[in-house]
PDB file of C-alpha atoms and ligand atoms in Angstrom:
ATOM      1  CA  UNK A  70      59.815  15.108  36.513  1.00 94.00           C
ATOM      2  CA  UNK A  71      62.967  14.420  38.152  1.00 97.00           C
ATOM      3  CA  UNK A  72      65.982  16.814  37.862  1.00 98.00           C
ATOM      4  CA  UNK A  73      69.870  16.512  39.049  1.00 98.00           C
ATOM      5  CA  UNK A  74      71.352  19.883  39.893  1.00 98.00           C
ATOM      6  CA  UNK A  75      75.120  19.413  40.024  1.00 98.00           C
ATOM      7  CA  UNK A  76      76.391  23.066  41.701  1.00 98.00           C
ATOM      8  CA  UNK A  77      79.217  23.635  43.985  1.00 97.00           C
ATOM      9  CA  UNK A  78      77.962  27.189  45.364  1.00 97.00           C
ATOM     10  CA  UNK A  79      75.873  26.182  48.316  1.00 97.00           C
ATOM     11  CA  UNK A  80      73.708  29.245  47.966  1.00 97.00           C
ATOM     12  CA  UNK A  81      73.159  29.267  44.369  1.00 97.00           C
ATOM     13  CA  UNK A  82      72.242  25.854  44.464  1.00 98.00           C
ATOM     14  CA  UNK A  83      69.964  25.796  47.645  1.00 98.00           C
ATOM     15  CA  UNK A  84      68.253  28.974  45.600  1.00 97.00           C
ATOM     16  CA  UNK A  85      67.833  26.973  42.404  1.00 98.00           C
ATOM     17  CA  UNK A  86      66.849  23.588  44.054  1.00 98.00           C
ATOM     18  CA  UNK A  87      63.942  25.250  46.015  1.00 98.00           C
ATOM     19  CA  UNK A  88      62.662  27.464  42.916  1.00 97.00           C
ATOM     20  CA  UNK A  89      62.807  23.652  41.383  1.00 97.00           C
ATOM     21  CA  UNK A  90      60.952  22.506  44.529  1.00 95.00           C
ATOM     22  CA  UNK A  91      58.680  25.243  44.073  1.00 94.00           C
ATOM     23  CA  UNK A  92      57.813  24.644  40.477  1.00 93.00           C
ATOM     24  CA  UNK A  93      57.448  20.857  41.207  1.00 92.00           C
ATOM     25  CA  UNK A  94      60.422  18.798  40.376  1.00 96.00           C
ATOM     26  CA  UNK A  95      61.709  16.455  42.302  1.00 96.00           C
ATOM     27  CA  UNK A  96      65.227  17.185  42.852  1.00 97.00           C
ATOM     28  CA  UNK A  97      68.881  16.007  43.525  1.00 98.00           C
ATOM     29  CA  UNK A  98      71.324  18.168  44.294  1.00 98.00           C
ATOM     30  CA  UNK A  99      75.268  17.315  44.533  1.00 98.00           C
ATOM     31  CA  UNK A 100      78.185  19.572  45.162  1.00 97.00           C
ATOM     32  CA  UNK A 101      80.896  17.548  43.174  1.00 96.00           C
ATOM     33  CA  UNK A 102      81.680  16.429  39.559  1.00 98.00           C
ATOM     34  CA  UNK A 103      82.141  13.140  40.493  1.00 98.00           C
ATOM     35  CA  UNK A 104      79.272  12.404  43.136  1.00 98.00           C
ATOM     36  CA  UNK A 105      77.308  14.326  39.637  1.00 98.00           C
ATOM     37  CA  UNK A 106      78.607  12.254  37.272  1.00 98.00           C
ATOM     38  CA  UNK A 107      78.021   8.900  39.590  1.00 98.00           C
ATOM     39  CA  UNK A 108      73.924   9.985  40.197  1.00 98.00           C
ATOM     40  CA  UNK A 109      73.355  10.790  36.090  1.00 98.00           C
ATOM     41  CA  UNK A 110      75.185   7.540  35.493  1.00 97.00           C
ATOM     42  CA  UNK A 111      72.669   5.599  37.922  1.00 96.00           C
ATOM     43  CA  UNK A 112      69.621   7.410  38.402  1.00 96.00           C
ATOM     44  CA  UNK A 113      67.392   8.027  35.583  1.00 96.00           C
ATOM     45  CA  UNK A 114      66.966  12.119  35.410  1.00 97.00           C
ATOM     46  CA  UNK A 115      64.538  14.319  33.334  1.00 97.00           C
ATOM     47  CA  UNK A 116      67.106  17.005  32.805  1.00 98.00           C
ATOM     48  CA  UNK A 117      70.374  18.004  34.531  1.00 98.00           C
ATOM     49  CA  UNK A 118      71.373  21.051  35.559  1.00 98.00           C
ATOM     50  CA  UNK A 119      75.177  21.259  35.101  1.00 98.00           C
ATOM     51  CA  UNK A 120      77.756  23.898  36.442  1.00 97.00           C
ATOM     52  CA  UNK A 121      80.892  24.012  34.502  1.00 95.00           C
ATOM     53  CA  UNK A 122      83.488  24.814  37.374  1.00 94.00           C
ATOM     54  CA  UNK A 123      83.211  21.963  39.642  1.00 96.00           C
ATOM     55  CA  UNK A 124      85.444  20.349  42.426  1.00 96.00           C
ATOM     56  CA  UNK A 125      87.390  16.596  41.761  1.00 96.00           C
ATOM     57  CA  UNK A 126      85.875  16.486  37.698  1.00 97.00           C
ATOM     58  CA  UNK A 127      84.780  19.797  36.032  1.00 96.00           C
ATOM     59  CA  UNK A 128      81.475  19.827  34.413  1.00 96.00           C
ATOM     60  CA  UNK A 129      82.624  19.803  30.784  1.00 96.00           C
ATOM     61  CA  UNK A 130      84.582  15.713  31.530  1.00 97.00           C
ATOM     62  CA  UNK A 131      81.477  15.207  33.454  1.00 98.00           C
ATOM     63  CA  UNK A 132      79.247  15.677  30.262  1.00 98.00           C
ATOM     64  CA  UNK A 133      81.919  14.068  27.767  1.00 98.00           C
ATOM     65  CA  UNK A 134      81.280  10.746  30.215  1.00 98.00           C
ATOM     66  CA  UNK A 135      78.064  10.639  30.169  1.00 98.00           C
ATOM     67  CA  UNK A 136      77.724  11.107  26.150  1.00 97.00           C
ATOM     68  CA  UNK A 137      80.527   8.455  25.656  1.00 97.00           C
ATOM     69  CA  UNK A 138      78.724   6.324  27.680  1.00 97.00           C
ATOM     70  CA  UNK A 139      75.093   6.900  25.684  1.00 97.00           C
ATOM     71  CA  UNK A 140      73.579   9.053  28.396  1.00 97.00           C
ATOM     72  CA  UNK A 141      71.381  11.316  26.376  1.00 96.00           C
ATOM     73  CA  UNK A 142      69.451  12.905  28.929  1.00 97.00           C
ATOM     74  CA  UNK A 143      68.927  17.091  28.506  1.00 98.00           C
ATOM     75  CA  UNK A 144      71.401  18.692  30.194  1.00 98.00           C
ATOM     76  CA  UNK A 145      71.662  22.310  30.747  1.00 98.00           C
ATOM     77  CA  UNK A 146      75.074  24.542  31.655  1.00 97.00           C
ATOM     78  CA  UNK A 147      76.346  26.555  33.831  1.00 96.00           C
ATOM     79  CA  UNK A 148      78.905  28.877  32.592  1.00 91.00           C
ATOM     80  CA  UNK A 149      80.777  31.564  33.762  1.00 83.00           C
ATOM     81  CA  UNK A 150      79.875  35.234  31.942  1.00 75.00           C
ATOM     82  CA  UNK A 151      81.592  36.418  29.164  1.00 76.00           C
ATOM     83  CA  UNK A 152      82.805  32.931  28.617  1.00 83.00           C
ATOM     84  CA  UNK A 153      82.134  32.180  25.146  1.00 89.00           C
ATOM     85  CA  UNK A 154      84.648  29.939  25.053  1.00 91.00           C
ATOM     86  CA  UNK A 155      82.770  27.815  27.742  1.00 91.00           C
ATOM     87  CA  UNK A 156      79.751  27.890  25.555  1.00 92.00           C
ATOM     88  CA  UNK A 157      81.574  26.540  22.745  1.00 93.00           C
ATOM     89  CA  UNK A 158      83.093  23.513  24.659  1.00 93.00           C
ATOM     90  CA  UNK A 159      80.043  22.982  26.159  1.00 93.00           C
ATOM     91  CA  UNK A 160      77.605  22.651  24.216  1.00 94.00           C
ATOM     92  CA  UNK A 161      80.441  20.261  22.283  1.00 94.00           C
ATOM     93  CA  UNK A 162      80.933  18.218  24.858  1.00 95.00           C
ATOM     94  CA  UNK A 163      77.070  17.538  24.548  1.00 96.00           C
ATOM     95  CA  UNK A 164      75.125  20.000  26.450  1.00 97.00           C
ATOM     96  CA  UNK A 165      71.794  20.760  24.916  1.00 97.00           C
ATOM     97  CA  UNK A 166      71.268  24.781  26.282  1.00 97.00           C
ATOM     98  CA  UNK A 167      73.343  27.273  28.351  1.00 96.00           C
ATOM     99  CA  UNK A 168      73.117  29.712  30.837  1.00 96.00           C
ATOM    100  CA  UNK A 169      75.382  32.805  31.920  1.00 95.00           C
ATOM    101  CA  UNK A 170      75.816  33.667  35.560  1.00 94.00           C
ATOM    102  CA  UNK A 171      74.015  35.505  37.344  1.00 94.00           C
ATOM    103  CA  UNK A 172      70.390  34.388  35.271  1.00 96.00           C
ATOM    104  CA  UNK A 173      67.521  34.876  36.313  1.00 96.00           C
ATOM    105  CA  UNK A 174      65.368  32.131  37.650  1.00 96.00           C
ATOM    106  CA  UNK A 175      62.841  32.279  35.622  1.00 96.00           C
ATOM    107  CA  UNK A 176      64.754  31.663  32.361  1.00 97.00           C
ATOM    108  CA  UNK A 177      66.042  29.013  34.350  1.00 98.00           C
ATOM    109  CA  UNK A 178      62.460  27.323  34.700  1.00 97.00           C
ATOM    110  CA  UNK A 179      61.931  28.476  31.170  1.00 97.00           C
ATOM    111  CA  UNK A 180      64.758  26.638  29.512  1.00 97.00           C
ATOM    112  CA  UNK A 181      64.190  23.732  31.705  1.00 97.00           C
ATOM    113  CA  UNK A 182      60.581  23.111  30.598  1.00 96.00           C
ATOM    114  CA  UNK A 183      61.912  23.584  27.037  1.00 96.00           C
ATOM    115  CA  UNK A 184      64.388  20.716  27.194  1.00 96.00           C
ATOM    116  CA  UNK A 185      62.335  18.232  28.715  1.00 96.00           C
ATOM    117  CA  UNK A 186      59.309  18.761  26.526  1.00 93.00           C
ATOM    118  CA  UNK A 187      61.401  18.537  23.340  1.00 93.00           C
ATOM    119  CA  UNK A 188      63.594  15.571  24.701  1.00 93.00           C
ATOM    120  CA  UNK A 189      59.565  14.078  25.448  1.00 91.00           C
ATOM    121  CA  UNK A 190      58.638  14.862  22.008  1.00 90.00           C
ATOM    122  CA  UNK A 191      56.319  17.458  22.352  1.00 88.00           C
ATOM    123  CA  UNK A 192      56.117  21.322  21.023  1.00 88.00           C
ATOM    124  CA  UNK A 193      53.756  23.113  23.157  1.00 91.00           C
ATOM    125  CA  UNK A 194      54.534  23.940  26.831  1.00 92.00           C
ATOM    126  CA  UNK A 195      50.465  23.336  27.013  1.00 94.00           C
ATOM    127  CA  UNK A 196      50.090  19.633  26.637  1.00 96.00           C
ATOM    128  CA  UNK A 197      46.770  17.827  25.866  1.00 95.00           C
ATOM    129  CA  UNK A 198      44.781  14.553  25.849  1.00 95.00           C
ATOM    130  CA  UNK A 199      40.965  14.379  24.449  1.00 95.00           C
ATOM    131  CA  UNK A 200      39.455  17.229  27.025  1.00 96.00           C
ATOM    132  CA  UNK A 201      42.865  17.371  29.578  1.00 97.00           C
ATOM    133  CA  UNK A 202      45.037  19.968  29.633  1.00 97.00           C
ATOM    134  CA  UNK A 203      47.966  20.690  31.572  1.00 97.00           C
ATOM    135  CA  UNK A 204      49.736  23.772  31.044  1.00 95.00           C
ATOM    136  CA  UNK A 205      53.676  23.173  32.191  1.00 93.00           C
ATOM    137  CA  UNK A 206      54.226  26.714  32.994  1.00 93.00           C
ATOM    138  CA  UNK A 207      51.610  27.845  35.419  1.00 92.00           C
ATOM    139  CA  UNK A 208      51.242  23.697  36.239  1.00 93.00           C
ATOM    140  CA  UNK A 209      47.506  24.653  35.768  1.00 96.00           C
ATOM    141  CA  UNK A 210      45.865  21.542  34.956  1.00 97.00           C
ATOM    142  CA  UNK A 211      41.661  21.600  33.187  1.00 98.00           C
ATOM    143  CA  UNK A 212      39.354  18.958  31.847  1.00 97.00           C
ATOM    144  CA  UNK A 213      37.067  20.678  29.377  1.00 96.00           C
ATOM    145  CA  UNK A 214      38.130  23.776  30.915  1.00 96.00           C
ATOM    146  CA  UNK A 215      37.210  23.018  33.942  1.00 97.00           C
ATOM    147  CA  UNK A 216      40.167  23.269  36.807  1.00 97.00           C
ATOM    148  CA  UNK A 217      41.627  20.453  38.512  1.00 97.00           C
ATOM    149  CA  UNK A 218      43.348  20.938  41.857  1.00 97.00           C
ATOM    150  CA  UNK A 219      45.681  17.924  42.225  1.00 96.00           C
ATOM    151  CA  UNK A 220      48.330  17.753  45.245  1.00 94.00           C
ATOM    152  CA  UNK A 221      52.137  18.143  44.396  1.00 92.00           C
ATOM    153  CA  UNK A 222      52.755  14.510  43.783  1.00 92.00           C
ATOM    154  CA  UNK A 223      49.864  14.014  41.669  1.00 95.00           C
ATOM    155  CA  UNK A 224      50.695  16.801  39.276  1.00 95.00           C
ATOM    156  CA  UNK A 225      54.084  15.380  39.331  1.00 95.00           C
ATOM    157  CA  UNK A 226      53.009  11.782  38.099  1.00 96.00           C
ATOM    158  CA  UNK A 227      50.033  13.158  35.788  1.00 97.00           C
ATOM    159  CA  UNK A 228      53.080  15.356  34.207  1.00 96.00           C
ATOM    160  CA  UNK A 229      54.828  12.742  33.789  1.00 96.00           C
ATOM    161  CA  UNK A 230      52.092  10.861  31.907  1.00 97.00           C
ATOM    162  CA  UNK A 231      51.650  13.850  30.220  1.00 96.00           C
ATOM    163  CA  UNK A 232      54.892  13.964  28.802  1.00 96.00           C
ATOM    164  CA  UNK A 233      55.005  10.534  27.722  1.00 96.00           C
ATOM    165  CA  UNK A 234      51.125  10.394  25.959  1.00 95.00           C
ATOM    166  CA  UNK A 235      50.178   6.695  24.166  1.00 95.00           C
ATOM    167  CA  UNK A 236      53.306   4.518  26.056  1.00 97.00           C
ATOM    168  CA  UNK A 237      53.162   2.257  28.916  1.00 98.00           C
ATOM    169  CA  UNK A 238      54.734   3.710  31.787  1.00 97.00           C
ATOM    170  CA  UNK A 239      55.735   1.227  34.567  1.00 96.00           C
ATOM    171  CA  UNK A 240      55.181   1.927  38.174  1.00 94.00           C
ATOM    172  CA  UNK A 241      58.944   1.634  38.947  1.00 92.00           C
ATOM    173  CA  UNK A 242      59.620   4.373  36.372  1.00 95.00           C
ATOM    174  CA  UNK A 243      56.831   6.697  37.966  1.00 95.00           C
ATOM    175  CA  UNK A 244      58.757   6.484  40.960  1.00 94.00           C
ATOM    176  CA  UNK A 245      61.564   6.744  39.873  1.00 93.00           C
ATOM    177  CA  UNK A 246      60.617  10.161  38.274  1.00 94.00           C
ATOM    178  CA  UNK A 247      58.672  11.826  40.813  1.00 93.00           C
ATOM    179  CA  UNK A 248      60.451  11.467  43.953  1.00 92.00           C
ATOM    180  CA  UNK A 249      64.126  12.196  44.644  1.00 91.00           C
ATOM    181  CA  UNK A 250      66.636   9.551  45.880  1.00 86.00           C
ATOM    182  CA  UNK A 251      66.014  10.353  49.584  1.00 82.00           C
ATOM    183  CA  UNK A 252      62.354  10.011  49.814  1.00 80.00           C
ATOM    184  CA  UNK A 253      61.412   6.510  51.000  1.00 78.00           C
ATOM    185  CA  UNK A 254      59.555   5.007  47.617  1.00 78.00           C
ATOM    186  CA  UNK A 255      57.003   2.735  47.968  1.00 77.00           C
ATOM    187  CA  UNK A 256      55.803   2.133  44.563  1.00 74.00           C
ATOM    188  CA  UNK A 257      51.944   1.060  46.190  1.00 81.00           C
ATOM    189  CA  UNK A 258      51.108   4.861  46.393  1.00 89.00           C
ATOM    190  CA  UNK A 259      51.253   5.373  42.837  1.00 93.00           C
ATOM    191  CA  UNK A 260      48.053   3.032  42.504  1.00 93.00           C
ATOM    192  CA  UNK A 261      46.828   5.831  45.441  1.00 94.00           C
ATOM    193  CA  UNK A 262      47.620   8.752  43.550  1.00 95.00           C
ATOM    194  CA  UNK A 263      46.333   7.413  40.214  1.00 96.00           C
ATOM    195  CA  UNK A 264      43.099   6.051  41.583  1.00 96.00           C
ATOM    196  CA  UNK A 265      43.411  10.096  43.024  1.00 97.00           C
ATOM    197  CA  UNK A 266      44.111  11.487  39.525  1.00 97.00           C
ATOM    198  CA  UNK A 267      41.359   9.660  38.075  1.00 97.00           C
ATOM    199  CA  UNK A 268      38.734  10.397  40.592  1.00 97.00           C
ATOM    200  CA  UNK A 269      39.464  14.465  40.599  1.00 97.00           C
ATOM    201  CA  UNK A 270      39.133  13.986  36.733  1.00 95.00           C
ATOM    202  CA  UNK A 271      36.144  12.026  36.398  1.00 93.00           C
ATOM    203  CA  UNK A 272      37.095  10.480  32.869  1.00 92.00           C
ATOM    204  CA  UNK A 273      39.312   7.748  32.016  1.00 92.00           C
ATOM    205  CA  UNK A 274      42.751   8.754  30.738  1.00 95.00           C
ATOM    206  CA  UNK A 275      44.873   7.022  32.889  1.00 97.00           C
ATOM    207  CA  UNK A 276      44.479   3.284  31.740  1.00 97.00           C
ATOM    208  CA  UNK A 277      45.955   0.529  33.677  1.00 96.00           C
ATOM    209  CA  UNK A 278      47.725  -2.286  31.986  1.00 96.00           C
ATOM    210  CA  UNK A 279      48.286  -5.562  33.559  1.00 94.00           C
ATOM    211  CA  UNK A 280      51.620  -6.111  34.909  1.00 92.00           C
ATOM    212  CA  UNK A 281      52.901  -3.697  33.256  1.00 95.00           C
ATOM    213  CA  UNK A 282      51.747  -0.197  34.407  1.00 96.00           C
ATOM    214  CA  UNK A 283      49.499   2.815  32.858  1.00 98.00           C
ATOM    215  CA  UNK A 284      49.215   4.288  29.991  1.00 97.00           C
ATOM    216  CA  UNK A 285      47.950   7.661  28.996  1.00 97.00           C
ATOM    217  CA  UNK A 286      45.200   8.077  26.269  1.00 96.00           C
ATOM    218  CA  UNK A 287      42.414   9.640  25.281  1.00 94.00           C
ATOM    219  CA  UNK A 288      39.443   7.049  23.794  1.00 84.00           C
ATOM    220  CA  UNK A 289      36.700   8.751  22.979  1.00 77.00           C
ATOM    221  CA  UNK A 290      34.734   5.289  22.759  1.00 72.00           C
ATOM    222  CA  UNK A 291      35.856   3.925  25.677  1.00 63.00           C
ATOM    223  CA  UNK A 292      34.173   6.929  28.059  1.00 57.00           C
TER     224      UNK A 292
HETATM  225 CA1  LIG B 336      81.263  26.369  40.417  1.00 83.99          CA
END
């Protein structure tokens, strides 16, 4: 899962993107409305992360942009405390949750994980396939219970299968989602890291279909 954090407070956002890191996103991080509004309008992002009080466009004429212009990704504010107001025009202007500074990380993480599994269709912050299980808050991941150590890029792509159970994924859209816009993608590792996925697993979930990409499904008859 790929986020965009658009924050102009260097610390705040060097503390947020490496909790992000931490919990394994891949993240972008800008420092202006307009750089913000260019990446959401070109890069295809999980969830946003949004501060309200941003240099050269605010936050709330970032978000009205991106609506007009059919961008329905999750996106999450930043607002100041005490602000209802803010909240209000927010969460008109499009924005799908809210948070007051100062939060709390956690509730960050918490709210994030929320978004993207609802804007992915799914309920539970556990998801599952036939005997796979990965559990997006301690990104624990089983098969019939038993654990499954997988490296940070792996969890990120399986996650992103995950997410998206039963539809053809293509490769360019796992890249697209697991690494940020600096890392140099080559989209021949995600054949590595599935090939990885699969072997650590020992049961076929990750199906590959020609030309097109994987999709993730659990066939009891097919094993
Ligand atoms: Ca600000």
């Amino acid at each position: 899962m790929r986020i965009l954090l658009v924050e102009d407070d260097e610390n705040l956002a060097d503390q947020i993107k490496q909790s992000l890191l931490d919990a394994g996103y891949a993240v972008d991080v800008t420092g202006d409305g307009e750089d913000g509004h260019f990446l959401g309008d070109t890069e295809p992002y999980d969830a946003v992360i949004l501060d309200l009080g941003l240099p050269i466009m605010d936050g709330q004429s970032v978000l009205r942009k991106w609506r007009a212009d059919g961008k329905s990704m999750p996106v999450l504010i930043l607002t100041a405390r005490d602000s209802w107001t803010d909240k209000v025009e927010g969460l008109d202007a499009g924005a799908d949750d809210f948070l007051t500074k100062p939060f709390i990380v956690e509730e960050l993480l918490a709210r994030l994980r929320a978004l993207i599994r609802r804007s992915a269709g799914q309920a539970s912050p556990q998801l599952e396939c036939g005997p796979v299980m990965l559990d997006t808050r301690s990104g624990k991941v089983t098969v019939s219970g038993r654990a499954i150590k997988l490296t940070a890029q792996e969890f990120k792509l399986l996650s992103y299968l995950m997410h998206h159970e039963g539809k053809v994924i293509s490769r360019t859209e796992l890249t697209e989602h697991i690494y940020d816009q600096d890392f140099d993608r080559d989209s021949n590792t995600i054949e590595v890291f599935v090939n990885r996925i699969r072997k650590k697993m020992d049961i076929l979930i990750i199906h590959t279909v020609r030309g097109l990409g994987y999709r993730l499904e659990w066939d009891e008859a097919a094993t």
